[in-house]
Short mmCIF file of C-alpha atoms in Angstrom, two decimals:
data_model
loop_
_atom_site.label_atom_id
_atom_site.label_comp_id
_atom_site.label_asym_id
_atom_site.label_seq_id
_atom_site.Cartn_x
_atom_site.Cartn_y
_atom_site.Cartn_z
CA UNK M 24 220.14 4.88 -126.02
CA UNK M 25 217.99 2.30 -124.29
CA UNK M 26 217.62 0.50 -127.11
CA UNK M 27 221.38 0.26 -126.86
CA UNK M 28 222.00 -0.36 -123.46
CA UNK M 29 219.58 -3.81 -123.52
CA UNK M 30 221.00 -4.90 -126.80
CA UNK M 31 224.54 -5.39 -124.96
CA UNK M 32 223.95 -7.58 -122.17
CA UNK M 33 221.77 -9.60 -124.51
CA UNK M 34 224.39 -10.23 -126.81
CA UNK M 35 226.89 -10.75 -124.11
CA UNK M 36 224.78 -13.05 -122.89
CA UNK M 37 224.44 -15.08 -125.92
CA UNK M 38 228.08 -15.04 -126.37
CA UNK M 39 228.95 -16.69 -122.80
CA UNK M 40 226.37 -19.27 -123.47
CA UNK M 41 227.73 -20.21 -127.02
CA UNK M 42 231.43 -20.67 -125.27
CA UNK M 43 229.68 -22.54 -122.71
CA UNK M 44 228.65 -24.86 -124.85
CA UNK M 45 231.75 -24.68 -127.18
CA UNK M 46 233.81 -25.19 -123.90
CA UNK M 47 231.48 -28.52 -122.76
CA UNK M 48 231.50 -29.97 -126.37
CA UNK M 49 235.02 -29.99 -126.21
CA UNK M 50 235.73 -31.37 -123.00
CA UNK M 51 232.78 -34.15 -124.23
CA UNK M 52 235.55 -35.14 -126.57
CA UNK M 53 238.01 -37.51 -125.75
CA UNK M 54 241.49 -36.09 -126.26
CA UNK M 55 243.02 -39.79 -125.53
CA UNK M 56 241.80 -41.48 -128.85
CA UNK M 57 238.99 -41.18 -131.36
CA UNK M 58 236.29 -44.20 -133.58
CA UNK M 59 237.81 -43.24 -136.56
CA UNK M 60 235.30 -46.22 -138.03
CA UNK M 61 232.81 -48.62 -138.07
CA UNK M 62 231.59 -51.15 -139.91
CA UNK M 63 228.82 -53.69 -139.51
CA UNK M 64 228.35 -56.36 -141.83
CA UNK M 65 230.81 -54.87 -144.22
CA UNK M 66 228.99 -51.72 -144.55
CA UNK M 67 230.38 -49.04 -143.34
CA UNK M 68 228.29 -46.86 -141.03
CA UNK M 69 230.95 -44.46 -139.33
CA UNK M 70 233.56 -42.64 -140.92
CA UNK M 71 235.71 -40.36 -138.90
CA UNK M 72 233.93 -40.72 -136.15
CA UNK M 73 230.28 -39.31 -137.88
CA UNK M 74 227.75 -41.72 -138.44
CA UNK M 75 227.25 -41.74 -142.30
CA UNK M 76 224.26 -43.86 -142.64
CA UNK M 77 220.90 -42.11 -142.35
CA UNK M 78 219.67 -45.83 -140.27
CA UNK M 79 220.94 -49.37 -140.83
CA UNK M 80 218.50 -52.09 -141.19
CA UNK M 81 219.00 -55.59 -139.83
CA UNK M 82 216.83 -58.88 -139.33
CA UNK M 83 215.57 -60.85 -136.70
CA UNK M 84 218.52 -63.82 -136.08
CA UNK M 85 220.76 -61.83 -137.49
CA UNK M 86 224.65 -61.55 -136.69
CA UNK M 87 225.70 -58.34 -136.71
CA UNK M 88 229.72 -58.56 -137.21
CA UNK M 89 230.74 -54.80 -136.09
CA UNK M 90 234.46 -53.91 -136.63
CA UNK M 91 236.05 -50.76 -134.88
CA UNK M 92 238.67 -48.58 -136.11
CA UNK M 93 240.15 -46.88 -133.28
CA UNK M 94 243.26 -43.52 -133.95
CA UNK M 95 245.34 -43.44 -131.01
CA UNK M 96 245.66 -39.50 -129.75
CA UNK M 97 247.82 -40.13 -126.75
CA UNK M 98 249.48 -43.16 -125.13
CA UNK M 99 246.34 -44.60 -122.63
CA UNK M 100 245.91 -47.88 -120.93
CA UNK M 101 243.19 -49.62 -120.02
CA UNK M 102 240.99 -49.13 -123.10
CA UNK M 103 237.86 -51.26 -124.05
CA UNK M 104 235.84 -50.40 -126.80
CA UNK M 105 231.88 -51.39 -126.22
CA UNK M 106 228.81 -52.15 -128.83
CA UNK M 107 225.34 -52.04 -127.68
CA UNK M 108 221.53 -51.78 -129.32
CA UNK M 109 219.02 -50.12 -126.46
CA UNK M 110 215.42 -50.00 -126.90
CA UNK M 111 214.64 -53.57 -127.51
CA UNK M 112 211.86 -54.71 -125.26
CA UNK M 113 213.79 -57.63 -124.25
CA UNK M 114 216.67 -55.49 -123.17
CA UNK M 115 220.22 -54.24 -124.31
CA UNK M 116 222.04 -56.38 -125.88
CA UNK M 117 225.88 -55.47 -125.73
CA UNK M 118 229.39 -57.07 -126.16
CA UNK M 119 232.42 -55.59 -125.02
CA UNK M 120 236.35 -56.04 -125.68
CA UNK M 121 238.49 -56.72 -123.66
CA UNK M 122 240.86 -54.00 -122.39
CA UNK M 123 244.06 -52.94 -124.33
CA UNK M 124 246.28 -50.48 -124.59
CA UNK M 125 246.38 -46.98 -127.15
CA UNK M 126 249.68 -45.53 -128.44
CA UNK M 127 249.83 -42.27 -130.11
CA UNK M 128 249.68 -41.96 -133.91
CA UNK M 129 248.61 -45.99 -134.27
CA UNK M 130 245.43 -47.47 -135.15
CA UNK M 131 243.79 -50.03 -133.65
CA UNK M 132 240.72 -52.43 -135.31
CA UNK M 133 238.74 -54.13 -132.74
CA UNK M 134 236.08 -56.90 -133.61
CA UNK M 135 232.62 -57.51 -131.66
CA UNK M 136 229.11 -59.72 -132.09
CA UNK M 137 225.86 -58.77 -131.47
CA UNK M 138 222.92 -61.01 -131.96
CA UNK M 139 219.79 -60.15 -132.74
CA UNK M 140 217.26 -61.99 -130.82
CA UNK M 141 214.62 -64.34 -133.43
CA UNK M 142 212.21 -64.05 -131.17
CA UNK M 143 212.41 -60.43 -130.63
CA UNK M 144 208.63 -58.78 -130.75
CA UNK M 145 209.33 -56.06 -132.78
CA UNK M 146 206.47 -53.11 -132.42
CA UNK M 147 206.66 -50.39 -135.36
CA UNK M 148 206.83 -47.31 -132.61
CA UNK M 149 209.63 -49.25 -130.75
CA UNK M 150 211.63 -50.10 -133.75
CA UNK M 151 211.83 -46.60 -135.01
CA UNK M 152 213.79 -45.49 -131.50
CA UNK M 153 216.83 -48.05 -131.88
CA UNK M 154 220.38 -47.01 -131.47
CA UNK M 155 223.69 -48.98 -132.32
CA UNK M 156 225.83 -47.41 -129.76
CA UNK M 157 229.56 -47.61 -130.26
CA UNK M 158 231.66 -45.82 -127.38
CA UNK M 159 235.58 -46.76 -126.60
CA UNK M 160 236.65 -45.89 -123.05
CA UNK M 161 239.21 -45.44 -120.17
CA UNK M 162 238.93 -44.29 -117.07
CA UNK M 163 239.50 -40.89 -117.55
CA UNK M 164 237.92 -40.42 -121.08
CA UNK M 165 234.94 -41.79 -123.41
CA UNK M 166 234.05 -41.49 -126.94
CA UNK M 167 230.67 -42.34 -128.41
CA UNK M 168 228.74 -42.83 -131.69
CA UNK M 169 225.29 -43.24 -132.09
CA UNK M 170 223.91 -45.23 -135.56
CA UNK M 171 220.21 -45.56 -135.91
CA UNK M 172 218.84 -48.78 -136.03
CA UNK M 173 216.37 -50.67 -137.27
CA UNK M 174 214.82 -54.30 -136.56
CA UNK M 175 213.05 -56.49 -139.44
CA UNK M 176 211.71 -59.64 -138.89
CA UNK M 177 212.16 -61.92 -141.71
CA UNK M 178 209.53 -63.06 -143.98
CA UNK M 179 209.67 -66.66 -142.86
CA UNK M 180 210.37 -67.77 -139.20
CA UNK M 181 209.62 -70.73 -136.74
CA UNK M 182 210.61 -70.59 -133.38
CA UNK M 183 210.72 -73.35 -130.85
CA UNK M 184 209.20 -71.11 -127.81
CA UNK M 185 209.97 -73.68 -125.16
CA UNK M 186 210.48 -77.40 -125.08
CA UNK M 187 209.08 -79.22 -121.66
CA UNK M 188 210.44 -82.97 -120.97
CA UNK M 189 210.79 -84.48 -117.91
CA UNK M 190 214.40 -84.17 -116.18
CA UNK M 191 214.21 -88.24 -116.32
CA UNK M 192 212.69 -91.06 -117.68
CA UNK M 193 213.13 -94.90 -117.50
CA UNK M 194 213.70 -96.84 -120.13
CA UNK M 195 210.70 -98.96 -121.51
CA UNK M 196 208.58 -95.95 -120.25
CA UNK M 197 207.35 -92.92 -122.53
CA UNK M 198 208.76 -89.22 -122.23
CA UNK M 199 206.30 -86.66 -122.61
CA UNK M 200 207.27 -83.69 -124.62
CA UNK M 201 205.24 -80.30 -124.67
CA UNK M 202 205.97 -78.36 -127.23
CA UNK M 203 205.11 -74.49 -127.64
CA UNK M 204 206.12 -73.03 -131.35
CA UNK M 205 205.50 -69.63 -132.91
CA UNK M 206 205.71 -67.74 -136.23
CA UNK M 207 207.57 -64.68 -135.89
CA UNK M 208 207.71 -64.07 -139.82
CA UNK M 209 205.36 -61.86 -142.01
CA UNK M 210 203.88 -64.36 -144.32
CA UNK M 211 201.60 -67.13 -143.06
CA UNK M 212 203.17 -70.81 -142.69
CA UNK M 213 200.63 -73.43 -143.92
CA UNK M 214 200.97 -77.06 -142.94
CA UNK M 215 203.12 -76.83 -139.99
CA UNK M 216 204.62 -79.66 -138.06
CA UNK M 217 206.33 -80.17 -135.42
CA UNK M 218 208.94 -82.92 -134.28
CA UNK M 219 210.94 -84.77 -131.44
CA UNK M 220 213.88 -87.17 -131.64
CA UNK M 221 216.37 -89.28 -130.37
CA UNK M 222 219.04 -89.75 -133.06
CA UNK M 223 221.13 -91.57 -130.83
CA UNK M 224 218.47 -94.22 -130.15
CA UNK M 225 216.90 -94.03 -132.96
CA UNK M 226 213.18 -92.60 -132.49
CA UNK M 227 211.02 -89.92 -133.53
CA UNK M 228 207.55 -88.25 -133.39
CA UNK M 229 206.31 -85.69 -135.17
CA UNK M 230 202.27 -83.84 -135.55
CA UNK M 231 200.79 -81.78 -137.62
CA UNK M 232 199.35 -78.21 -135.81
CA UNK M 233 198.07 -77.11 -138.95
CA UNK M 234 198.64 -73.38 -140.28
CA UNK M 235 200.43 -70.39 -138.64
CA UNK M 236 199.27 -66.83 -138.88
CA UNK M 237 201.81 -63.92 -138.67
CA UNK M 238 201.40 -61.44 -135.48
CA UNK M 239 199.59 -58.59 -137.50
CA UNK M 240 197.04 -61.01 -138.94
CA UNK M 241 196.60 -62.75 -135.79
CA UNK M 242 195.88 -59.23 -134.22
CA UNK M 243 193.82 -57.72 -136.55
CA UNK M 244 191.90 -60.29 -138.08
CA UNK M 245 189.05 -61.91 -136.47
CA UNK M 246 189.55 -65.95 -137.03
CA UNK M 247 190.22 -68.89 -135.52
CA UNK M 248 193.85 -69.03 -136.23
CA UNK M 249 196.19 -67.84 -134.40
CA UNK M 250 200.44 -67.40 -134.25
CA UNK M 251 200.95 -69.98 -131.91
CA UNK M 252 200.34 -73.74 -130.84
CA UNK M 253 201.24 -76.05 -128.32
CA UNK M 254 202.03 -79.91 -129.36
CA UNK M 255 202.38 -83.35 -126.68
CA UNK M 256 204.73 -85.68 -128.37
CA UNK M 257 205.12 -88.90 -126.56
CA UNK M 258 208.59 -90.82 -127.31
CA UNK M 259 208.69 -94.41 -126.36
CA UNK M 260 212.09 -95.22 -125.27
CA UNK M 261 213.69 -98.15 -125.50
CA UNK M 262 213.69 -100.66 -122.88
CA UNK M 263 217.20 -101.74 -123.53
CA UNK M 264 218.66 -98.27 -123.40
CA UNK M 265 221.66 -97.57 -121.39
CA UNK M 266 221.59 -95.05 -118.50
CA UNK M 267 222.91 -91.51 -119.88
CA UNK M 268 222.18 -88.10 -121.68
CA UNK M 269 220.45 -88.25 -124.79
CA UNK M 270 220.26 -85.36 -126.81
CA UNK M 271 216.59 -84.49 -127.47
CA UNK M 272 215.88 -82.52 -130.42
CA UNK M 273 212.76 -80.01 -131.10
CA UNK M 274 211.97 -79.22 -134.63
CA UNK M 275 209.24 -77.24 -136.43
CA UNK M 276 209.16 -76.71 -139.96
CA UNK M 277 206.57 -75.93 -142.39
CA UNK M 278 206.01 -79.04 -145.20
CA UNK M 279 207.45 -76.79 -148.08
CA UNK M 280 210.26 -76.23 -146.12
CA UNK M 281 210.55 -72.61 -146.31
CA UNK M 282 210.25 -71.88 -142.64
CA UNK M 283 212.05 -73.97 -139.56
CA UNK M 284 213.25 -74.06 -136.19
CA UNK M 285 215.08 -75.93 -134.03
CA UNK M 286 216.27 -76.31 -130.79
CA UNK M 287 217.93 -79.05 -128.39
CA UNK M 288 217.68 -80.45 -125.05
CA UNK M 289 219.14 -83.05 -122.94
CA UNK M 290 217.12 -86.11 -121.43
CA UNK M 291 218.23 -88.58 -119.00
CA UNK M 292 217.58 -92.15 -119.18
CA UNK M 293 218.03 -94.84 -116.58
CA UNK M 294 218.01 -98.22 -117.92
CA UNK M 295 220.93 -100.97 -118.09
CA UNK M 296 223.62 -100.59 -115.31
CA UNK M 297 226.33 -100.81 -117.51
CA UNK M 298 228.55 -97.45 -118.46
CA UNK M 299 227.83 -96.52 -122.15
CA UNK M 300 231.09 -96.35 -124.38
CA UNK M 301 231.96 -93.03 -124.42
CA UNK M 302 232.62 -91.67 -127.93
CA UNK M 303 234.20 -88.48 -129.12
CA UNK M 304 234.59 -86.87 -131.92
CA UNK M 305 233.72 -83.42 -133.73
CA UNK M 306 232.52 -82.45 -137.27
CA UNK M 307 234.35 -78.79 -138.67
CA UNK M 308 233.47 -76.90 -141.24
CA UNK M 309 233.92 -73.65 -143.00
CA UNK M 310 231.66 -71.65 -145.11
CA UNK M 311 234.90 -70.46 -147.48
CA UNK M 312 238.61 -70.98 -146.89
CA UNK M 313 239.38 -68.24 -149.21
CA UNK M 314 238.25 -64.75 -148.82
CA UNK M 315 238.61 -61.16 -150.53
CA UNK M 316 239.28 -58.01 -148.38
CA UNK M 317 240.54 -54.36 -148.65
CA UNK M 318 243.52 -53.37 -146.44
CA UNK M 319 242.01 -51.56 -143.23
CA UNK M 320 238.87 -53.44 -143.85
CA UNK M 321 237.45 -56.43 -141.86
CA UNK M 322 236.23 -60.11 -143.12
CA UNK M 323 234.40 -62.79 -141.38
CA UNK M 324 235.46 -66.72 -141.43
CA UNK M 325 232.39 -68.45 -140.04
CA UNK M 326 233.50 -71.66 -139.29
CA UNK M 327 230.55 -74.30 -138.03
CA UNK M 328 231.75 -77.26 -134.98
CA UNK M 329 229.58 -80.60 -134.20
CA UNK M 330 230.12 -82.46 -131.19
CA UNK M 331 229.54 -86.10 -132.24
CA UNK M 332 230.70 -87.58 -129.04
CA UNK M 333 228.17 -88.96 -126.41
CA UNK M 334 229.16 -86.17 -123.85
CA UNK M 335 229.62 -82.10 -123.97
CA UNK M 336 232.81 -81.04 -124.85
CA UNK M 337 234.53 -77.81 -124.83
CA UNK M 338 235.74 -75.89 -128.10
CA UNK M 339 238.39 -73.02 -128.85
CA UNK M 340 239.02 -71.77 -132.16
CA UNK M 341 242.80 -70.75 -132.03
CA UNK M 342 244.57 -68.37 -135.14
CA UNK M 343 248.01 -68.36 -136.51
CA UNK M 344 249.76 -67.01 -139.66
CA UNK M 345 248.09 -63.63 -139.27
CA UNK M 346 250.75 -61.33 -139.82
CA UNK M 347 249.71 -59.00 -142.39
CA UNK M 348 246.87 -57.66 -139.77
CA UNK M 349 244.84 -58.06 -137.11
CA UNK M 350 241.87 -61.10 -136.04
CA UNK M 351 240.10 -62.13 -133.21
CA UNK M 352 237.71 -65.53 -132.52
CA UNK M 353 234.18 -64.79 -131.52
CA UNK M 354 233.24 -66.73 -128.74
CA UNK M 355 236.21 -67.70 -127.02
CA UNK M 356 234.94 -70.89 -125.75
CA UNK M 357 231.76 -72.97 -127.09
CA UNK M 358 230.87 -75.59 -125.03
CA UNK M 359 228.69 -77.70 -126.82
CA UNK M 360 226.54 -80.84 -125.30
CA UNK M 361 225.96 -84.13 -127.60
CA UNK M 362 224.64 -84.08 -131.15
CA UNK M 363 224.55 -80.25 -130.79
CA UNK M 364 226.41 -77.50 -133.46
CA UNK M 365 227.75 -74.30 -132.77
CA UNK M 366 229.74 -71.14 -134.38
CA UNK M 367 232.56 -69.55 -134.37
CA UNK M 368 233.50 -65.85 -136.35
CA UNK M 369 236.86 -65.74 -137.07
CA UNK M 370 237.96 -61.55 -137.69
CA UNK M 371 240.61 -60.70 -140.10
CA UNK M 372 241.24 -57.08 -140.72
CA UNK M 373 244.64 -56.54 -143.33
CA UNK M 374 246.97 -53.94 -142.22
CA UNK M 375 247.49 -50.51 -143.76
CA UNK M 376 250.97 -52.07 -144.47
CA UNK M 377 249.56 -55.60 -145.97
CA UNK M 378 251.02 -56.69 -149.21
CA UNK M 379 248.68 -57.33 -152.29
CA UNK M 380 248.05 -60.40 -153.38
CA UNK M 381 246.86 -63.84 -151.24
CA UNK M 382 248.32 -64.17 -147.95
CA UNK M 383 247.89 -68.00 -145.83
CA UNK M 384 246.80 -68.32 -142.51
CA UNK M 385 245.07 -71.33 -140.08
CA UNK M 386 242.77 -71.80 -137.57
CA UNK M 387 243.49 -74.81 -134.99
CA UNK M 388 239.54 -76.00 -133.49
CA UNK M 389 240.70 -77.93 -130.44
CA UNK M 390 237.97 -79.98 -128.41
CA UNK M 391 238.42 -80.38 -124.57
CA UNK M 392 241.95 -79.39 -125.51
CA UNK M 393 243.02 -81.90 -128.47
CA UNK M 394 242.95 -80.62 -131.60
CA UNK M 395 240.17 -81.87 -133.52
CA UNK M 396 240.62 -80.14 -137.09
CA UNK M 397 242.94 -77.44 -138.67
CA UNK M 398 241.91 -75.39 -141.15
CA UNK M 399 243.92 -74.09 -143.71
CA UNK M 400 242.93 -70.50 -145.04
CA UNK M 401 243.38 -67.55 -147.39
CA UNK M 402 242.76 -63.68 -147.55
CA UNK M 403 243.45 -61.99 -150.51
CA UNK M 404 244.32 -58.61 -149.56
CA UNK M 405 243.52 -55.82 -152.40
CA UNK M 406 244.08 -52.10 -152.12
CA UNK M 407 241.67 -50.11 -150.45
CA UNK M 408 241.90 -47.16 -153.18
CA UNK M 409 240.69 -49.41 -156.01
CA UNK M 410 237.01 -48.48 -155.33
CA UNK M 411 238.02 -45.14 -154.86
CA UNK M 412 239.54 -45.20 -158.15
CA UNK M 413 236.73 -46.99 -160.28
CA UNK M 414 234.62 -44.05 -158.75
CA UNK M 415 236.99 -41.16 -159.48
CA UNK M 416 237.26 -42.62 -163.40
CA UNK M 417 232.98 -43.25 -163.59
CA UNK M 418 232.79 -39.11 -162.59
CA UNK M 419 235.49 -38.45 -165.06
CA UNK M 420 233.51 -40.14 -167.35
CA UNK M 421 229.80 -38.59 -166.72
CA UNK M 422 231.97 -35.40 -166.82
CA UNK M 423 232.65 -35.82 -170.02
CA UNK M 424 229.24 -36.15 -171.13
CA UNK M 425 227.58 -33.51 -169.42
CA UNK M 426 230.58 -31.27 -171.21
CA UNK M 427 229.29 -32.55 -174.01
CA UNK M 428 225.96 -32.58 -173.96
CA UNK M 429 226.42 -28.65 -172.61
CA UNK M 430 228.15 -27.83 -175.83
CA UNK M 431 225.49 -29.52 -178.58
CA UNK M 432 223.26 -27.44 -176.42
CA UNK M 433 225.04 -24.04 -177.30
CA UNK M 434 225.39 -24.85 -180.80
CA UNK M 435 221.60 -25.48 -181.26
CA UNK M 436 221.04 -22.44 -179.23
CA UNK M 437 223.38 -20.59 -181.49
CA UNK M 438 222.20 -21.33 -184.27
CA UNK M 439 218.49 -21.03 -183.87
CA UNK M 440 219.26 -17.80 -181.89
CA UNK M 441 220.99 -16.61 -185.69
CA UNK M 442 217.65 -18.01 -187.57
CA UNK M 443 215.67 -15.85 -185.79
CA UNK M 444 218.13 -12.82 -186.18
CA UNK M 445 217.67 -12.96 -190.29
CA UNK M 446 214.34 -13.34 -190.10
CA UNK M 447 213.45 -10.42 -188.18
CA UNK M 448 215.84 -8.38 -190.93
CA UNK M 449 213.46 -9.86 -193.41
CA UNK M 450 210.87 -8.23 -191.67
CA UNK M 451 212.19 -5.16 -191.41
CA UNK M 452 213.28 -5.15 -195.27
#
């Protein structure tokens, strides 16, 4: 009877603490919409709303082009769906949406950038504890999904740590320019060099620092060489240079050309009194105008702006023709300064309700407002179900052969089964 009488309140107990839970797991989900997906890179790491990948590997430099598949579950305003990696010793990096509004029963695809920091020091304990965290939210309700994450650094990489010049220099006089570069690859980078220059005025200087070690070598070898060097460059400018901004730019590359870096940085001048002629103009390019995507599924346009003018300008990247689905432009505004390139993502995700077949769209890149180049573009929508299908027929097909294989195996069984049958009646005549 005592046995009895503690086994009761021990199992009541359990009970209230497994409702307890029950009841806090389901007010932990949001009843106002759900991440019915996610994909990064075109690889799809969530799928309804359950991370599917056991971790996701990216690189160093890396883009990571995240698109979010949101089910509406009630109408809600206000939403904004965020993406952010935690754990990184430089700190979180995270983009957010902007905030829109959720209808029931509709589906929503949302597009976001995250970069991955080159110069990211990437220890193997701290790499092993990243999360991509996805979480859509309101202000009465959140949803999150957690995808583990890790960093690689790429085999071959040159950063430009930091590039000192003076603010100013006179012209006839010579600008000073400290470099400090690092390898952040894996492999060692022999006969390194680095390099300043003004293409606008036509000069350059460049030195050899010899041969880069990786971190771990650096670390745990005892040697003279190390990961890192520090270069003086001294550019002679002209004496007949007009006052105004030069673009400066910082290069270090490694004399098979395998690893580089580069990064840019504005000098002033003061020479000649007179204005210099202000130029404008912008170079635009695309990396392909057509593309290939399933309907619900996401593709990336990466089209690549120049400022060739003498001053910074300011760049937008604006979409039309899309009506077979959903985009978005990734940044909003670039402003870029002279002689210096930049990026914009262009998102295209086909509706559920997309036609087949190649549908035309554009993308206006204006500069300080004018338009400076429209590009003319293509997605060529196919059905989501064909890979689906290929799948279903390649099981129908191993199917087949494990049926078949199964059935030579009963025949050889059979019959060696009746061999030994006759031959024990021989032994018993």
């Amino acid at each position: 009877m005592q046995n009895k009488t503690l086994k009761m309140p021990l199992f009541l107990v359990m009970a209230l603490v497994l409702a307890a839970f029950t009841a806090v797991s389901t007010l932990a989900q949001s009843t106002e919409f759900n991440i019915d997906e996610v994909v990064v890179n075109e690889v799809k790491v969530v799928e309804d709303g359950a991370a599917i990948l056991d971790r996701l590997t990216v690189e160093t430099g890396e883009n990571l082009f995240i698109t979010v598949k949101l089910d509406g579950l009630n109408d809600t305003e206000d939403v904004s769906i965020e993406a952010e990696i935690r754990g990184l010793e430089s700190g979180t990096i995270d983009a957010e949406t902007s905030l829109f509004d959720v209808k029931q029963g509709r589906t929503y695809a949302k597009f976001l950038t995250l970069k991955i920091p080159a110069n990211a020091r990437l220890d193997q304990d701290l790499t092993d504890n990243l999360k991509l965290r996805i979480t859509a939210s309101s202000e009465d309700s959140d949803e999150k999904v957690d995808v583990l994450l890790t960093i690689d650094r790429v085999r071959h990489n040159l950063l430009v740590l930091d590039a000192q010049a003076p603010e100013s220099v006179n012209a006839g006089e010579t600008a000073v320019v400290e470099v400090a570069v690092r390898n952040r690859g894996t492999k060692i980078e022999e006969d390194v060099f680095v390099k300043a220059s003004i293409p606008e005025l036509g000069i350059s200087r460049q030195k050899f620092i010899g041969d880069l070690l990786p971190l771990e070598d650096f670390e745990n070898e005892d040697n003279e060489l190390s990961d890192k060097a520090v270069a003086l460059l001294r550019l002679e400018i002209p004496a007949g240079t007009v006052s105004g901004d030069y673009a400066l730019k910082i290069q270090v590359y490694s004399s098979d050309g395998v690893a580089k870096g580069e990064e840019t940085a504005i000098l002033s001048v003061k020479g000649k009194t007179a204005a210099p002629v202000q130029t404008s103009g912008s170079a635009v390019a695309i990396d392909s105008s057509a593309k290939t995507v399933a309907k619900e599924q996401g593709v990336v346009y990466k089209v690549t702006v120049t400022n060739l003018g003498s001053s910074a300008q300011t760049y937008t990247a604006e979409v039309s023709g899309v009506d077979f689905g959903t985009y978005s432009a990734n940044p909003g505004i670039l402003t870029l300064a002279a002689g210096q390139s930049g990026e914009f993502n262009i998102f295209v995700s086909p509706a559920a309700t997309s036609t087949l077949g190649a549908h035309a769209f554009s993308v206006a890149v204006k500069a300080d407002g004018t338009v400076a180049k429209t590009l003319s573009l293509s997605a060529d929508v196919t059905d989501s179900s064909a890979g689906n299908d290929r799948l279903r027929q390649n099981l129908i097909v191993i199917a087949v052969i494990l049926i078949a294989i199964l059935i030579i195996l009963a025949i050889i069984i059979a019959v060696v089964t009746g061999r030994r049958r006759e031959e024990s009646e021989e032994r018993l005549y």
